[in-house]
Short mmCIF file of C-alpha atoms in Angstrom, two decimals:
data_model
loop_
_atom_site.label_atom_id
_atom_site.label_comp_id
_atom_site.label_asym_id
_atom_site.label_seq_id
_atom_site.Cartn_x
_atom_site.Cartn_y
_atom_site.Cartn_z
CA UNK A 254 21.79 5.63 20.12
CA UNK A 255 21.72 2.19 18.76
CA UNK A 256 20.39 -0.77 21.47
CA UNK A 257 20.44 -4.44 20.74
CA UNK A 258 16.47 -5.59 19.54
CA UNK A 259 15.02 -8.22 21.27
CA UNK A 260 11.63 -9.54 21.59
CA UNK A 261 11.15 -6.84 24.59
CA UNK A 262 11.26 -4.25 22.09
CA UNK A 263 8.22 -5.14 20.32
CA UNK A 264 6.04 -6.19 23.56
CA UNK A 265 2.72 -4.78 23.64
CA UNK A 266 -0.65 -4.31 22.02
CA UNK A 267 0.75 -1.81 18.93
CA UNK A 268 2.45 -2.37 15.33
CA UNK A 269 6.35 -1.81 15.14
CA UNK A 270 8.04 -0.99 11.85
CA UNK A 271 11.63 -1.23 11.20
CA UNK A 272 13.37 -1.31 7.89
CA UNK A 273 16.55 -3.00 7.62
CA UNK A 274 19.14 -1.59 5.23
CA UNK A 275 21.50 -4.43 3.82
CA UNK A 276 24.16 -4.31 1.07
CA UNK A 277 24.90 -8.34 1.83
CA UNK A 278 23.61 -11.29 1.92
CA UNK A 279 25.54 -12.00 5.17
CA UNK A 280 24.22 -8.75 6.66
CA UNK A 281 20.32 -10.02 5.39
CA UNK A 282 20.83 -12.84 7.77
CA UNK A 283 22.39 -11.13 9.94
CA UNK A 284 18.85 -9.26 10.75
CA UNK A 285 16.49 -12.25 9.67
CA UNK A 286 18.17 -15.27 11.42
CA UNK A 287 17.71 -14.01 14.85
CA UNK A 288 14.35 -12.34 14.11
CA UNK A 289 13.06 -15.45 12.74
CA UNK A 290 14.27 -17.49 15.41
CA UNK A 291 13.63 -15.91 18.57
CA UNK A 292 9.66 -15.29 17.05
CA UNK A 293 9.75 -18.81 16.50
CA UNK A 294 11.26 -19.69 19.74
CA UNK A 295 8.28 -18.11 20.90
CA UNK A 296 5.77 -19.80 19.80
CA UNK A 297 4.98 -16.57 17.27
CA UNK A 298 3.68 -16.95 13.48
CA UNK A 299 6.56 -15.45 11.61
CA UNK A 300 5.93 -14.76 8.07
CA UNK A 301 8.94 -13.84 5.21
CA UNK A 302 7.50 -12.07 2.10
CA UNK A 303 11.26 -11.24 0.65
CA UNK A 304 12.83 -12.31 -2.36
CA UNK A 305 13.11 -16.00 -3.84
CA UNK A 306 16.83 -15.69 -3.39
CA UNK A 307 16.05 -14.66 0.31
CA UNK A 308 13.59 -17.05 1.23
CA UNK A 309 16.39 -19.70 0.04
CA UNK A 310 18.98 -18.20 2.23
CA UNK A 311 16.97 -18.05 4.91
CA UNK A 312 16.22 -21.91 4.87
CA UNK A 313 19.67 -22.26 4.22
CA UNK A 314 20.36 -20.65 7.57
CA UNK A 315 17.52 -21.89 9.54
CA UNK A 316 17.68 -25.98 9.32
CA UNK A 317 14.82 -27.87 10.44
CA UNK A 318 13.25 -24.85 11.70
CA UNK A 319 12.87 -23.55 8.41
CA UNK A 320 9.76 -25.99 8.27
CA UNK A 321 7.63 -23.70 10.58
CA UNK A 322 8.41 -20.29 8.55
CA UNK A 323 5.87 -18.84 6.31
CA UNK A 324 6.59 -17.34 3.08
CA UNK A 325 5.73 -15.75 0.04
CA UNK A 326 7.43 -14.35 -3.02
CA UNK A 327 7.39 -10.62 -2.06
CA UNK A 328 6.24 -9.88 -5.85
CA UNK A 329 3.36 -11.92 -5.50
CA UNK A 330 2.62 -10.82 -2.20
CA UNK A 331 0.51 -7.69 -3.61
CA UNK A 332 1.21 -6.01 -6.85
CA UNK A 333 -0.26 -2.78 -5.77
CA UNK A 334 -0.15 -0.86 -1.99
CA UNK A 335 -4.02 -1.63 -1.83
CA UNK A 336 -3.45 -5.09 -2.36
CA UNK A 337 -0.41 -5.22 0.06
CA UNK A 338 -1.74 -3.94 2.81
CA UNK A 339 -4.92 -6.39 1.99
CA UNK A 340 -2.71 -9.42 1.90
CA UNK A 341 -1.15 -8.33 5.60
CA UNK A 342 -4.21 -8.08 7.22
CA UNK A 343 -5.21 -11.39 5.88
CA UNK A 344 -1.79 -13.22 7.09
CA UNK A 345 -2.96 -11.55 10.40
CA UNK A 346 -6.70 -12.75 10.76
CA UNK A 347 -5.40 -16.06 9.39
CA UNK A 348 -2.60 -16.86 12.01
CA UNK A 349 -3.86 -14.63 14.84
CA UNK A 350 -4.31 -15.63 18.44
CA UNK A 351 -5.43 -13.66 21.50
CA UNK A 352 -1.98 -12.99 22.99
CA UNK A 353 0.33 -13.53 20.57
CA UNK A 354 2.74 -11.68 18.60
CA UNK A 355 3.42 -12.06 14.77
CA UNK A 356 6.66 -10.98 12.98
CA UNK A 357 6.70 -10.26 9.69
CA UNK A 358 9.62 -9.97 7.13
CA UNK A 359 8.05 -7.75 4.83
CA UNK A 360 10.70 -6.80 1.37
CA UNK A 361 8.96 -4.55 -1.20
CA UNK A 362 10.04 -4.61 -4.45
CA UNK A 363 11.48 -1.44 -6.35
CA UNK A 364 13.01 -2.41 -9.62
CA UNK A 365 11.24 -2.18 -12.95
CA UNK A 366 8.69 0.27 -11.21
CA UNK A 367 7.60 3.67 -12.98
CA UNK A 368 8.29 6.50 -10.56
CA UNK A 369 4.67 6.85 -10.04
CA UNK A 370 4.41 3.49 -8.60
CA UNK A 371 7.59 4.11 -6.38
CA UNK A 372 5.95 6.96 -5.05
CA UNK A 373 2.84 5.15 -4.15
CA UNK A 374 4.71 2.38 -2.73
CA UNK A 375 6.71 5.05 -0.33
CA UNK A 376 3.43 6.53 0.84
CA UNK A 377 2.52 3.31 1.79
CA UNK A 378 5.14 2.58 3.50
CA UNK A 379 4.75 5.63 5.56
CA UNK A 380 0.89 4.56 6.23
CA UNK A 381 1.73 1.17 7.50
CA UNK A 382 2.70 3.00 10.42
CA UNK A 383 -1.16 4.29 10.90
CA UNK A 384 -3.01 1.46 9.01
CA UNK A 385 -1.87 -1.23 10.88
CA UNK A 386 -1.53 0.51 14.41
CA UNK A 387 -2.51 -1.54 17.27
CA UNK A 388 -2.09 -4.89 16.05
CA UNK A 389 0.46 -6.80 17.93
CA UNK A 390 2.80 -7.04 14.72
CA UNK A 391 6.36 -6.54 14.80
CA UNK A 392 7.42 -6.14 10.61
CA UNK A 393 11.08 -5.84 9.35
CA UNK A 394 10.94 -3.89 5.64
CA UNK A 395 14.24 -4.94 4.11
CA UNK A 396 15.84 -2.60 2.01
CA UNK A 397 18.85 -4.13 -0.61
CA UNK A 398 21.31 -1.86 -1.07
CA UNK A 399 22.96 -3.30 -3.88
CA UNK A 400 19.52 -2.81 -5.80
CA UNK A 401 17.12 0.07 -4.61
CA UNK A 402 18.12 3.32 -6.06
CA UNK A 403 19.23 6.19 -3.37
CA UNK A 404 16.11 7.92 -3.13
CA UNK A 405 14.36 4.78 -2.12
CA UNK A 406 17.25 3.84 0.81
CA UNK A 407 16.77 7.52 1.79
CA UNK A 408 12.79 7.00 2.11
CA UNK A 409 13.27 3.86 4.11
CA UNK A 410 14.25 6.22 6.92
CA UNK A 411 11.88 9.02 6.86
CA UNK A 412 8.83 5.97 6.68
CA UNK A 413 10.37 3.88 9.06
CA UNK A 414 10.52 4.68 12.97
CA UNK A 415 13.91 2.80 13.29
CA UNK A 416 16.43 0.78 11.69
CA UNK A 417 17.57 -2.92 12.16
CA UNK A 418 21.46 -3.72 11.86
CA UNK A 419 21.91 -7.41 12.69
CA UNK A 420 20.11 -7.45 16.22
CA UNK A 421 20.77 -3.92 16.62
CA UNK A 422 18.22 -1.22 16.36
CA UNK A 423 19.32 2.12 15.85
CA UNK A 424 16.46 5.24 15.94
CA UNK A 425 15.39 6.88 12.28
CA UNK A 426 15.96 10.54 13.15
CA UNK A 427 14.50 11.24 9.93
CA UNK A 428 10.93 9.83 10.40
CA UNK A 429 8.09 12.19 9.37
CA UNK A 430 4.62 11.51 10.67
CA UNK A 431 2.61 9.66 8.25
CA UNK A 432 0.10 12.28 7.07
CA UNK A 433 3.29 14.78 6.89
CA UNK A 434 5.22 12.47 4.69
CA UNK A 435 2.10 11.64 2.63
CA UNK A 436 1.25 15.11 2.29
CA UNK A 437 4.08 16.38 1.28
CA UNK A 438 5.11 13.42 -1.11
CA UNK A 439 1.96 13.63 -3.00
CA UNK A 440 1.72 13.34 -6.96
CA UNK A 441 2.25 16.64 -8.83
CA UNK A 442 -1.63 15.88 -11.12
CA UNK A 443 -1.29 17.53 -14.32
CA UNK A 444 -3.81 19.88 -15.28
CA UNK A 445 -6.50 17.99 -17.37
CA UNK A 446 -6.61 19.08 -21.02
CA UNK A 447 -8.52 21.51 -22.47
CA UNK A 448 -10.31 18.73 -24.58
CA UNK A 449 -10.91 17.14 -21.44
CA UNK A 450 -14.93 15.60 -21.40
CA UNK A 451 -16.73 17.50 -18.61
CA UNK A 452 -20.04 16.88 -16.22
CA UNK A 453 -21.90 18.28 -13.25
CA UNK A 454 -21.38 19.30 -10.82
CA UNK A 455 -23.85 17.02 -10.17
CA UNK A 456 -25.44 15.07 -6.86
CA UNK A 457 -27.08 12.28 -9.00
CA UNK A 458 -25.19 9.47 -8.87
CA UNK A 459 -26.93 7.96 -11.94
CA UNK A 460 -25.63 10.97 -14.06
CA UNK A 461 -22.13 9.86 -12.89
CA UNK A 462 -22.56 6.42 -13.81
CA UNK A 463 -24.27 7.70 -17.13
CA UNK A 464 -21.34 10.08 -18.03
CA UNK A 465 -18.45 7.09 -16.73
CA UNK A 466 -19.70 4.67 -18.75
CA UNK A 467 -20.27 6.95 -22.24
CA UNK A 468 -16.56 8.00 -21.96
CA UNK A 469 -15.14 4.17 -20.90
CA UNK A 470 -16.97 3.33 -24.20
CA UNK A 471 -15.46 6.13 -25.94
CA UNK A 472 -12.24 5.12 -24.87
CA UNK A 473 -12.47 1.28 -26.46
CA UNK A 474 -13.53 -0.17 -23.08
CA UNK A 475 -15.72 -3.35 -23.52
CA UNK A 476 -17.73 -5.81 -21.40
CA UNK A 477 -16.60 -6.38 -17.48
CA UNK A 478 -13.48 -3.63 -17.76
CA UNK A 479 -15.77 -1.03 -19.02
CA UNK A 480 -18.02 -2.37 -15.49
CA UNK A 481 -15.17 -2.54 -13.44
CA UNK A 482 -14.37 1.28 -14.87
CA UNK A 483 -17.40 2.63 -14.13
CA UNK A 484 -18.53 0.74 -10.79
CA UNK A 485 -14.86 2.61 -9.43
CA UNK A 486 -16.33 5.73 -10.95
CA UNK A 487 -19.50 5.55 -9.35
CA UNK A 488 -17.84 4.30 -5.80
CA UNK A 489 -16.12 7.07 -5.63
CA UNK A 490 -18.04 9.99 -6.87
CA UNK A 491 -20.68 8.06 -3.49
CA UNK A 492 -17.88 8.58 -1.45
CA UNK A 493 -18.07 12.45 -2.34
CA UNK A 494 -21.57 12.82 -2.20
CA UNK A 495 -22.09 11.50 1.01
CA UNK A 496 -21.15 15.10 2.49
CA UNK A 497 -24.66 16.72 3.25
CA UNK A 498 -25.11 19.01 0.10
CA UNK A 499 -22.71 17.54 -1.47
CA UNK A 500 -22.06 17.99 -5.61
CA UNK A 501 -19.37 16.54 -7.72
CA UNK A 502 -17.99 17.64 -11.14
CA UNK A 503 -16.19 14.85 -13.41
CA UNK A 504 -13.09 15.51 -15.91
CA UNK A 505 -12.38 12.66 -18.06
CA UNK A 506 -9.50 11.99 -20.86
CA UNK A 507 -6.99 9.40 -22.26
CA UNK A 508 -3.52 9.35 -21.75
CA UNK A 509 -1.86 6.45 -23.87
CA UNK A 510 -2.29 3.03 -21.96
CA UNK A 511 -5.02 4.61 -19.10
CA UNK A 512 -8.44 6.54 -18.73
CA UNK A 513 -8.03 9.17 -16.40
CA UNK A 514 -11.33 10.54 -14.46
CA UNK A 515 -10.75 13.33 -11.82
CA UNK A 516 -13.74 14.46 -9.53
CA UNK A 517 -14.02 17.18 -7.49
CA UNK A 518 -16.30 18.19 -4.58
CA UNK A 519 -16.33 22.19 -2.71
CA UNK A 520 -18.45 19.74 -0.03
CA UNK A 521 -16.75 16.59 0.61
CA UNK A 522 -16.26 14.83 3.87
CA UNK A 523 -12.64 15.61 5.21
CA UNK A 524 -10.12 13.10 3.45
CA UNK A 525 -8.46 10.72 6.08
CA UNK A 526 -4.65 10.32 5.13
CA UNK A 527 -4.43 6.64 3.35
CA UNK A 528 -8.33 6.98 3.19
CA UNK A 529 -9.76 3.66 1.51
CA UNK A 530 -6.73 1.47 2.02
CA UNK A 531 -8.52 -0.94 4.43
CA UNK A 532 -10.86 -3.35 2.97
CA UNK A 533 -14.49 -3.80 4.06
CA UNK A 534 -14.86 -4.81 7.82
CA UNK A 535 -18.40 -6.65 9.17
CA UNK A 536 -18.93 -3.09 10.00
CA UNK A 537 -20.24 -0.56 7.18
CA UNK A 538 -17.61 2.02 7.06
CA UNK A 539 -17.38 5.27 4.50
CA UNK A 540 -14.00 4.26 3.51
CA UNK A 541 -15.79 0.75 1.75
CA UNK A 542 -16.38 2.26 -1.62
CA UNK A 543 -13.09 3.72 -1.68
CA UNK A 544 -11.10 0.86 -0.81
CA UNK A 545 -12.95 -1.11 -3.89
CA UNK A 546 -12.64 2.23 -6.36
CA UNK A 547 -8.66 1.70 -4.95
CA UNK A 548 -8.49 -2.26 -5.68
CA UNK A 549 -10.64 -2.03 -9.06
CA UNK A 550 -7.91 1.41 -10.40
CA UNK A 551 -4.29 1.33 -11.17
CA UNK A 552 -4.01 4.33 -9.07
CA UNK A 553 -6.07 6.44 -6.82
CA UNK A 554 -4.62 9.87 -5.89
CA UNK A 555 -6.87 11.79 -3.35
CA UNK A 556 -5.85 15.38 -1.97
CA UNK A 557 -8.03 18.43 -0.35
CA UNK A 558 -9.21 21.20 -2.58
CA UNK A 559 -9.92 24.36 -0.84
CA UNK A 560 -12.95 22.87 1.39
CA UNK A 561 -13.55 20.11 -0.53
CA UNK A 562 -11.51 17.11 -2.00
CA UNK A 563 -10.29 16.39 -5.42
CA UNK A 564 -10.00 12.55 -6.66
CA UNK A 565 -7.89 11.38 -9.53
CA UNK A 566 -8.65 7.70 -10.74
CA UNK A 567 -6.48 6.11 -13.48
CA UNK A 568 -7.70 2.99 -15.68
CA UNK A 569 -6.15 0.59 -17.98
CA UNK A 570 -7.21 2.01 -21.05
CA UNK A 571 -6.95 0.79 -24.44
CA UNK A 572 -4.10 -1.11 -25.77
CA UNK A 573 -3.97 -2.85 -22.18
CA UNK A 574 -3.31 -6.43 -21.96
CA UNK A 575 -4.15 -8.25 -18.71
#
């Protein structure tokens, strides 16, 4: 049953995560312009990563108060889901204080995105939900109607606990546990080729790096992207190995634009959903060489494999202009 949101709604130490389905621009601020004013009312760092044409709109609406919101261009606010969720923790440690809320207006950005990177960006969604738990955030995802295909509107509602309409929220019956949704929502890999380059398995990490790097060369990768390949290689094939007994076999072959390497251990340690999404705390963590094999890839795709775990990196390969 829908209730009117307030600030009550989102008291206490966890993360809430609403989306916010709009086909206006009078039903945006219908959402954002009480949000953003009762946080700052409050006294709470309220941050809008939406849309140039939103962030207008909302200054539009706000006045003088507009001066204390914080923005960003949602585009440039994280190209990829690692970097996304890297960008929100940083607004967080940045503009947290023991106490205090933050609310964050938080618009990804669907068009001109392969279906791959849809995908991803719908997993990660879902993973919010268990990434950021416990930190006293309260984040609207906004969700334009007029220019998010169906299947993406539809998603909103089976990643997000509950949805905002103007001040009211109304419960996501949909919703699917996070390792659910991610599970089931996974990328179909393609079986590697037949021609596919082959090694291992192995539990020599220097045979990994040995193997990366002759088939990064092979594949017209030069100077610090060849590195960058094979350090995310070798990062993740030590993730692998770190099971006791641990071996790892690499498959590695070129797909126009990207280098694709897929490893696969019969030992690994259990995979974590959203494994390697956080970045590197002061703490040494298992996760740490996955999150940089995530942030140095254009994709990561990591499911179980009978008792083990199979790992699917893809690279900018040749052809690829940064």
């Amino acid at each position: 049953m829908p209730t009117e949101a307030g600030p009550g709604d989102a008291e206490g130490a966890g993360f809430v995560h609403h989306a916010c389905l709009y086909g206006s621009d009078a039903e945006f601020l219908a959402m954002a312009v009480p949000f953003v004013r009762d946080g700052l009312a409050a006294g709470e760092p309220v941050l809008a990563a939406v849309t140039p044409a939103n962030i207008e709109l909302l200054r539009g609406a706000l006045g003088e108060r507009a001066y204390a919101l914080d923005t960003a261009e949602t585009a440039c606010f994280g190209r990829r889901p690692v970097e996304r969720v890297r960008a929100f923790l940083r607004y967080h440690e940045s503009r947290s204080r023991p106490g205090r809320r933050m609310r964050m207006l938080a618009e990804p950005v669907w068009t001109g995105k392969s279906a791959r990177q849809v995908a991803e960006w719908k997993r990660m969604e879902s993973g919010l939900n268990v990434l950021l738990a416990g930190l006293p955030v309260w984040m609207i995802c906004p969700y334009d109607l007029r220019a998010v295909p169906a299947d993406v509107a539809e998603a909103a509602c089976a990643t997000h606990p509950g949805r905002m309409d103007g001040r009211r929220l109304i419960p996501c019956p949909g919703y699917a546990d996070p390792a659910a949704y991610a599970a089931g929502t996974g990328p179909q890999a393609a079986p590697a080729p037949a021609a596919a380059a082959r090694l291992g398995p192995t539990a020599r990490v220097a045979a990994v790096r040995l193997f990366a790097r002759e088939r990064a060369a092979a594949a017209g990768l030069t100077g610090e992207r060849l590195e960058l390949a094979v350090l995310a290689v070798c990062e993740t094939a030590g993730y692998l190995l770190a099971a006791a007994g641990a071996r790892v076999a690499l498959r590695a072959w070129e797909e126009p634009g990207v280098l694709l390497w897929e490893l696969h251990s019969a030992q690994a340690r259990p995979l974590p959903a959203f494994a390697g999404f956080r970045p590197p705390g002061v703490a040494p963590d298992p996760e740490d060489g996955l999150w940089l094999a995530r942030s140095l890839s254009e994709s990561l795709d990591a499911e179980a494999a009978g008792d083990g775990a199979r790992i699917t990196l893809r690279v900018a390969g040749r052809g690829f202009l940064p």
